[in-house]
Amino acid sequence: MTGRLGGASRPGVRSLLEVRSAAGQVLLLQIMVAVLLIAAAVVALAFQTRQDSERDARNRSLAAAESFAEAPGTVEALRSRDPAAALRTHTDAAQRGSGVDFMAVTAPDGTRYTDTDPALVGERTEGVERATAGTAFTEVFKGAPNDAARAVVPVTDVDGSVVGLVTAGVTVENVGDAVNRHLPALLASAVGVFALAAGSAVLVSRRLRRQTHGLGPAEMTRMYEHHDAVLHAVREGVLIIGDDGRLTLVNDEARRLLELPAGAEGRHVTDLGLDAPITGLLVSGRTVTDEIHLAGDRLLAVNTRPTAPYGGPPGTAATLRDTTELRALSGAAEVARERLKLLYEAGVRIGTTLDVVRTAEELSEVAVPRFADFVTVELLDPVLRGEEPTGAHTEMRRAAVNGVGEDRPFQPVGDLVRFVVPTTPMAAALASGHAVLEADLRVAHGWRAQDPVGAGNALAYGIHSLVSVPLRARGVVLGMVNFWRSQSTGCFEEEDLAFAEELAARAAVAIDNARRFTREHAMAVTLQRSLLPRVLPEQDALEVAYRYLPAQAGVGGDWFDAIPLPGARVALVVGDVVGHGLHAAATMGRLRTAVHNFSALDLSPDELLGHLDELVSRIDEEEGDGEGDSITGATCLYAIYDPVSGLCTMATAGHFAPGLVRPDGTVDFLDVPVFPPLGLHGLPFETSEVRLPEGSRLVLYTDGLIEHRERDIDTGLRLLRQTLADHADATPEETCQAVFSAMLPPHRRDDIALLVARTRLLDPARVADWDVPPDPAAVAPVRAACGRQLETWGLGEIGFTTELMLSELITNAIRYGSAPIHVRLMYERGLICEVSDGSSTAPHLRRAATTDEGGRGLFLVSQFAGRWGTRYTPTGKVMWTEQPLTDGRQSAPEPDLDDLSWLPDDPL
């Protein structure tokens, strides 16, 4: 049985050693050696510990025995009649104090006087003969009563005679306990040393396993045999160059591709006779991927990698592939891929703006230099103007020129280019509608005959090849593009024509879109400018300047106006219709006309905005198509300035409050009640009044001035305030210029309207007024006072006419109105007469019948006055007339009172 077990165990161990990898065998041997060494060290340390413990026990025993033997009184106690009684107490105390296991005092022959064990008193101690002879000694005693490490010390008298012996010792059991106490530390140290040794063995094994990839000796042998077979059989050249630049390994394919001489291993790369570029690459240590190099008549794709990161010694590993045959195929694929990429970029880069010329420039920028060295683009004149292209295609305007060089041998942008020779590539392309190739311009006789001087300059520059492509969209020719190549690149080929046509087709669509936008934009701008005031009316209440700029991408609905009102007053208006395009411009014109009509009724700002709100709502309802194509509101600010009182009354519907620059230079934005935009059916509007000192500047603007993509509203308002403060003494015209210079955005996405008005006050000496009692007798005195005032102003020549009109107006106020009645004359650009009363009932002009005794007063007023009318106030109404003057005189002659042809025929 035992033999079988033993026989089975030996093959198992042998198989374990054989099957394990080289790394596993090294690990097992290291662990076994570590176990043996640690076991030997533990045994040695245990033995040494026991020896040290026994030596310590004998030393302690000797010290205790000598101390007791030499203690005072020990000799006297031994010579006493009863040494046992005299020494018993001292012996016990000495044993306890010294820490020994036993202590005894004997006679010189070894008979015990005292002992730690009382049962031993009187017994004889063995093996003390040396001490009886006067020599102290220590030993490990084995015998009764206990095995112990003891010391025996003689007690001598003054004459040197031995009078007794002192024995002290530590039992062997206690010595063993001391050894046992050290064993845990010894074993823990052994375990720690074993763990450290095993860990180091594992690390070494892992390193070795990594180096050998876990293979055994036989497998490693087979691996190297296969390595050599593969290395020399593969159809890819392999070289390994050491850190010193010497060739350390080369396979058969590398020898063939590089035509290396025999015995190339071990030689420096520079001594192998290779071409300089590939030699420089192999010794440089650079990492490259598929870098093409010429080796003889072969094109080699070279890859290099450092060997150090992969476990090898410092150096470079290089692989070589012969790409001579594949190069032609890959070149064609690369060209096709580059063309597709270029077409994609053309779709992204061409047509980024809606500008015809810029789109033509983008076409030229895309094609240079990846397809052509130079590109010229010509467009028909109607296309540049945004019109539908018509007429012959023999004349075009050069819109763009681009090329690889700064000096370009072509006619500049803006020149007229003619194609009168039908054999030119350009004329042939326009006639056929397809791209035309002229591979060699030196033999292009039609092209050279078209412009001999220009053709000579181009050929002298090196231009040698041309592709002409018409720009067509919706079947209509818009222009043409010419792609040119110079001597730095090869000639165009037939396969380039399809790409050129595709590129031109994409550009033509973008150009046509820009053309149509240009046409619509021009129409909208024309309409908008026709609806805006060309010049502001003349008046003396305000010095007005304005600026207006339409949006670059489309017109909007911004508008402004200055409207003279009766009583020398002026209304300032600024507004903005939501949206852009023709619809917004047309709506703006309707709103501006409505404001003029409503202002003719002399309505207050809040009433006028209320009527305008209803109009916008009605327009929105009538023109909305149910799909969101509606006005959706408009903003408006309406202000009325009175130069007599300096009072400005204003109301706003969703518009920004005006800025005010006072004469002292302070800038404020007026506090105007904010209401929703027009067309939203908001609450009734409210007015705000502010008295403006003479010389104040009122600044009205639209949101396009202060807000755009790169600037929010708050920032725009701060910038406007700062600009106005920096030009506190500027005129309105200078203020407009300063504001536009500081705040005009680089790209206008919205209209901008700016209106600056500097206030004036009418000279009090040119204003006269009288209160009129409600009595017909008061008419004559007031009439006379008015005549005297006219004489003072130098207007006596129109005094009679004025007095006649005042008489009629005052009489109507007394007869049909109510108190208080007031008369005011104002001498401004003309003479203004106002008669106010407390009644809100206004008279109406009518033609009196022949039998009527009255009803002709307003008819007389309408005949003599330049303008007349009625306006309502919170307390009643005002009847007014205006008489224009020229150099202090009436512009029309005095009426002939004897001529009564304007009266109805009297049947009597």
mmCIF file of C-alpha atoms in Angstrom, residues 505-632:
data_model
loop_
_atom_site.group_PDB
_atom_site.id
_atom_site.type_symbol
_atom_site.label_atom_id
_atom_site.label_comp_id
_atom_site.label_asym_id
_atom_site.label_seq_id
_atom_site.Cartn_x
_atom_site.Cartn_y
_atom_site.Cartn_z
ATOM 1 C CA ALA A 505 -25.128 74.361 -60.742
ATOM 2 C CA ARG A 506 -25.037 74.754 -56.964
ATOM 3 C CA ALA A 507 -23.625 78.251 -57.272
ATOM 4 C CA ALA A 508 -26.224 79.229 -59.879
ATOM 5 C CA VAL A 509 -29.084 78.344 -57.527
ATOM 6 C CA ALA A 510 -27.533 80.495 -54.800
ATOM 7 C CA ILE A 511 -26.969 83.382 -57.232
ATOM 8 C CA ASP A 512 -30.555 83.179 -58.468
ATOM 9 C CA ASN A 513 -31.857 83.232 -54.893
ATOM 10 C CA ALA A 514 -29.707 86.281 -54.182
ATOM 11 C CA ARG A 515 -30.948 87.930 -57.387
ATOM 12 C CA ARG A 516 -34.584 87.393 -56.473
ATOM 13 C CA PHE A 517 -33.970 88.680 -52.980
ATOM 14 C CA THR A 518 -32.190 91.729 -54.410
ATOM 15 C CA ARG A 519 -35.215 92.443 -56.581
ATOM 16 C CA GLU A 520 -37.699 92.077 -53.731
ATOM 17 C CA HIS A 521 -35.480 94.072 -51.397
ATOM 18 C CA ALA A 522 -35.150 96.886 -53.924
ATOM 19 C CA MET A 523 -38.907 96.943 -54.443
ATOM 20 C CA ALA A 524 -39.536 97.018 -50.706
ATOM 21 C CA VAL A 525 -36.971 99.763 -50.158
ATOM 22 C CA THR A 526 -38.433 101.786 -53.000
ATOM 23 C CA LEU A 527 -41.915 101.387 -51.601
ATOM 24 C CA GLN A 528 -40.801 102.209 -48.114
ATOM 25 C CA ARG A 529 -38.870 105.315 -49.116
ATOM 26 C CA SER A 530 -41.837 106.488 -51.154
ATOM 27 C CA LEU A 531 -44.014 106.192 -48.064
ATOM 28 C CA LEU A 532 -41.587 108.012 -45.771
ATOM 29 C CA PRO A 533 -41.269 111.814 -45.794
ATOM 30 C CA ARG A 534 -38.728 113.027 -48.310
ATOM 31 C CA VAL A 535 -38.352 116.357 -46.508
ATOM 32 C CA LEU A 536 -39.885 117.531 -43.273
ATOM 33 C CA PRO A 537 -42.269 120.507 -43.457
ATOM 34 C CA GLU A 538 -41.011 123.947 -42.543
ATOM 35 C CA GLN A 539 -41.969 125.248 -39.108
ATOM 36 C CA ASP A 540 -40.420 127.446 -36.412
ATOM 37 C CA ALA A 541 -41.292 125.525 -33.254
ATOM 38 C CA LEU A 542 -38.572 122.890 -33.592
ATOM 39 C CA GLU A 543 -35.226 122.496 -35.328
ATOM 40 C CA VAL A 544 -35.483 118.942 -36.607
ATOM 41 C CA ALA A 545 -32.921 116.503 -38.040
ATOM 42 C CA TYR A 546 -33.436 112.830 -38.814
ATOM 43 C CA ARG A 547 -31.748 109.652 -40.016
ATOM 44 C CA TYR A 548 -33.271 106.541 -41.503
ATOM 45 C CA LEU A 549 -31.571 103.312 -42.618
ATOM 46 C CA PRO A 550 -33.397 100.192 -43.864
ATOM 47 C CA ALA A 551 -32.332 96.744 -42.726
ATOM 48 C CA GLN A 552 -29.637 95.086 -44.842
ATOM 49 C CA ALA A 553 -31.510 91.791 -45.144
ATOM 50 C CA GLY A 554 -34.945 93.293 -45.702
ATOM 51 C CA VAL A 555 -36.968 96.411 -45.082
ATOM 52 C CA GLY A 556 -39.123 96.829 -42.034
ATOM 53 C CA GLY A 557 -41.961 99.040 -40.939
ATOM 54 C CA ASP A 558 -40.173 101.882 -39.112
ATOM 55 C CA TRP A 559 -41.382 105.391 -39.808
ATOM 56 C CA PHE A 560 -41.119 108.924 -38.465
ATOM 57 C CA ASP A 561 -42.798 112.234 -39.114
ATOM 58 C CA ALA A 562 -43.037 115.883 -38.068
ATOM 59 C CA ILE A 563 -46.531 117.314 -38.615
ATOM 60 C CA PRO A 564 -47.337 121.044 -38.212
ATOM 61 C CA LEU A 565 -50.491 121.609 -36.153
ATOM 62 C CA PRO A 566 -52.625 124.678 -35.640
ATOM 63 C CA GLY A 567 -51.414 127.181 -33.098
ATOM 64 C CA ALA A 568 -47.750 126.929 -34.205
ATOM 65 C CA ARG A 569 -47.589 123.496 -32.603
ATOM 66 C CA VAL A 570 -45.748 120.514 -34.082
ATOM 67 C CA ALA A 571 -46.458 116.794 -33.691
ATOM 68 C CA LEU A 572 -43.499 114.378 -33.656
ATOM 69 C CA VAL A 573 -44.188 110.752 -34.544
ATOM 70 C CA VAL A 574 -42.022 107.639 -34.574
ATOM 71 C CA GLY A 575 -43.326 104.093 -34.995
ATOM 72 C CA ASP A 576 -42.450 100.535 -35.923
ATOM 73 C CA VAL A 577 -44.628 97.897 -37.586
ATOM 74 C CA VAL A 578 -43.836 94.342 -36.521
ATOM 75 C CA GLY A 579 -42.288 92.262 -39.318
ATOM 76 C CA HIS A 580 -40.296 92.857 -42.476
ATOM 77 C CA GLY A 581 -40.846 92.973 -46.200
ATOM 78 C CA LEU A 582 -43.416 94.489 -48.498
ATOM 79 C CA HIS A 583 -46.290 93.774 -46.145
ATOM 80 C CA ALA A 584 -44.662 95.668 -43.287
ATOM 81 C CA ALA A 585 -43.720 98.595 -45.568
ATOM 82 C CA ALA A 586 -47.251 98.830 -46.981
ATOM 83 C CA THR A 587 -48.771 98.699 -43.511
ATOM 84 C CA MET A 588 -46.378 101.382 -42.348
ATOM 85 C CA GLY A 589 -47.613 103.632 -45.168
ATOM 86 C CA ARG A 590 -51.224 103.092 -44.130
ATOM 87 C CA LEU A 591 -50.463 103.899 -40.512
ATOM 88 C CA ARG A 592 -48.489 107.013 -41.424
ATOM 89 C CA THR A 593 -51.397 108.239 -43.576
ATOM 90 C CA ALA A 594 -53.797 107.500 -40.729
ATOM 91 C CA VAL A 595 -51.661 109.511 -38.300
ATOM 92 C CA HIS A 596 -51.746 112.460 -40.709
ATOM 93 C CA ASN A 597 -55.521 112.198 -40.995
ATOM 94 C CA PHE A 598 -56.061 111.861 -37.263
ATOM 95 C CA SER A 599 -53.698 114.758 -36.557
ATOM 96 C CA ALA A 600 -55.734 116.926 -38.948
ATOM 97 C CA LEU A 601 -58.605 116.506 -36.461
ATOM 98 C CA ASP A 602 -56.271 117.986 -33.838
ATOM 99 C CA LEU A 603 -56.742 115.051 -31.470
ATOM 100 C CA SER A 604 -54.811 114.657 -28.245
ATOM 101 C CA PRO A 605 -52.035 111.998 -28.255
ATOM 102 C CA ASP A 606 -54.067 109.492 -26.234
ATOM 103 C CA GLU A 607 -57.113 109.860 -28.498
ATOM 104 C CA LEU A 608 -55.024 109.587 -31.637
ATOM 105 C CA LEU A 609 -53.354 106.357 -30.409
ATOM 106 C CA GLY A 610 -56.768 104.975 -29.493
ATOM 107 C CA HIS A 611 -58.023 105.492 -33.071
ATOM 108 C CA LEU A 612 -54.766 104.068 -34.419
ATOM 109 C CA ASP A 613 -55.148 101.002 -32.189
ATOM 110 C CA GLU A 614 -58.587 100.320 -33.652
ATOM 111 C CA LEU A 615 -57.235 100.726 -37.187
ATOM 112 C CA VAL A 616 -54.393 98.239 -36.620
ATOM 113 C CA SER A 617 -56.804 95.721 -35.109
ATOM 114 C CA ARG A 618 -59.108 96.052 -38.100
ATOM 115 C CA ILE A 619 -56.261 95.671 -40.582
ATOM 116 C CA ASP A 620 -55.042 92.619 -38.710
ATOM 117 C CA GLU A 621 -58.462 91.012 -38.827
ATOM 118 C CA GLU A 622 -59.004 91.791 -42.504
ATOM 119 C CA GLU A 623 -55.597 90.700 -43.799
ATOM 120 C CA GLY A 624 -54.823 87.768 -41.488
ATOM 121 C CA ASP A 625 -55.006 84.469 -43.396
ATOM 122 C CA GLY A 626 -55.466 82.221 -40.374
ATOM 123 C CA GLU A 627 -51.899 80.935 -40.642
ATOM 124 C CA GLY A 628 -50.148 83.593 -38.630
ATOM 125 C CA ASP A 629 -49.461 85.936 -41.585
ATOM 126 C CA SER A 630 -50.707 89.073 -39.903
ATOM 127 C CA ILE A 631 -49.412 92.342 -38.545
ATOM 128 C CA THR A 632 -49.593 91.288 -34.870
#
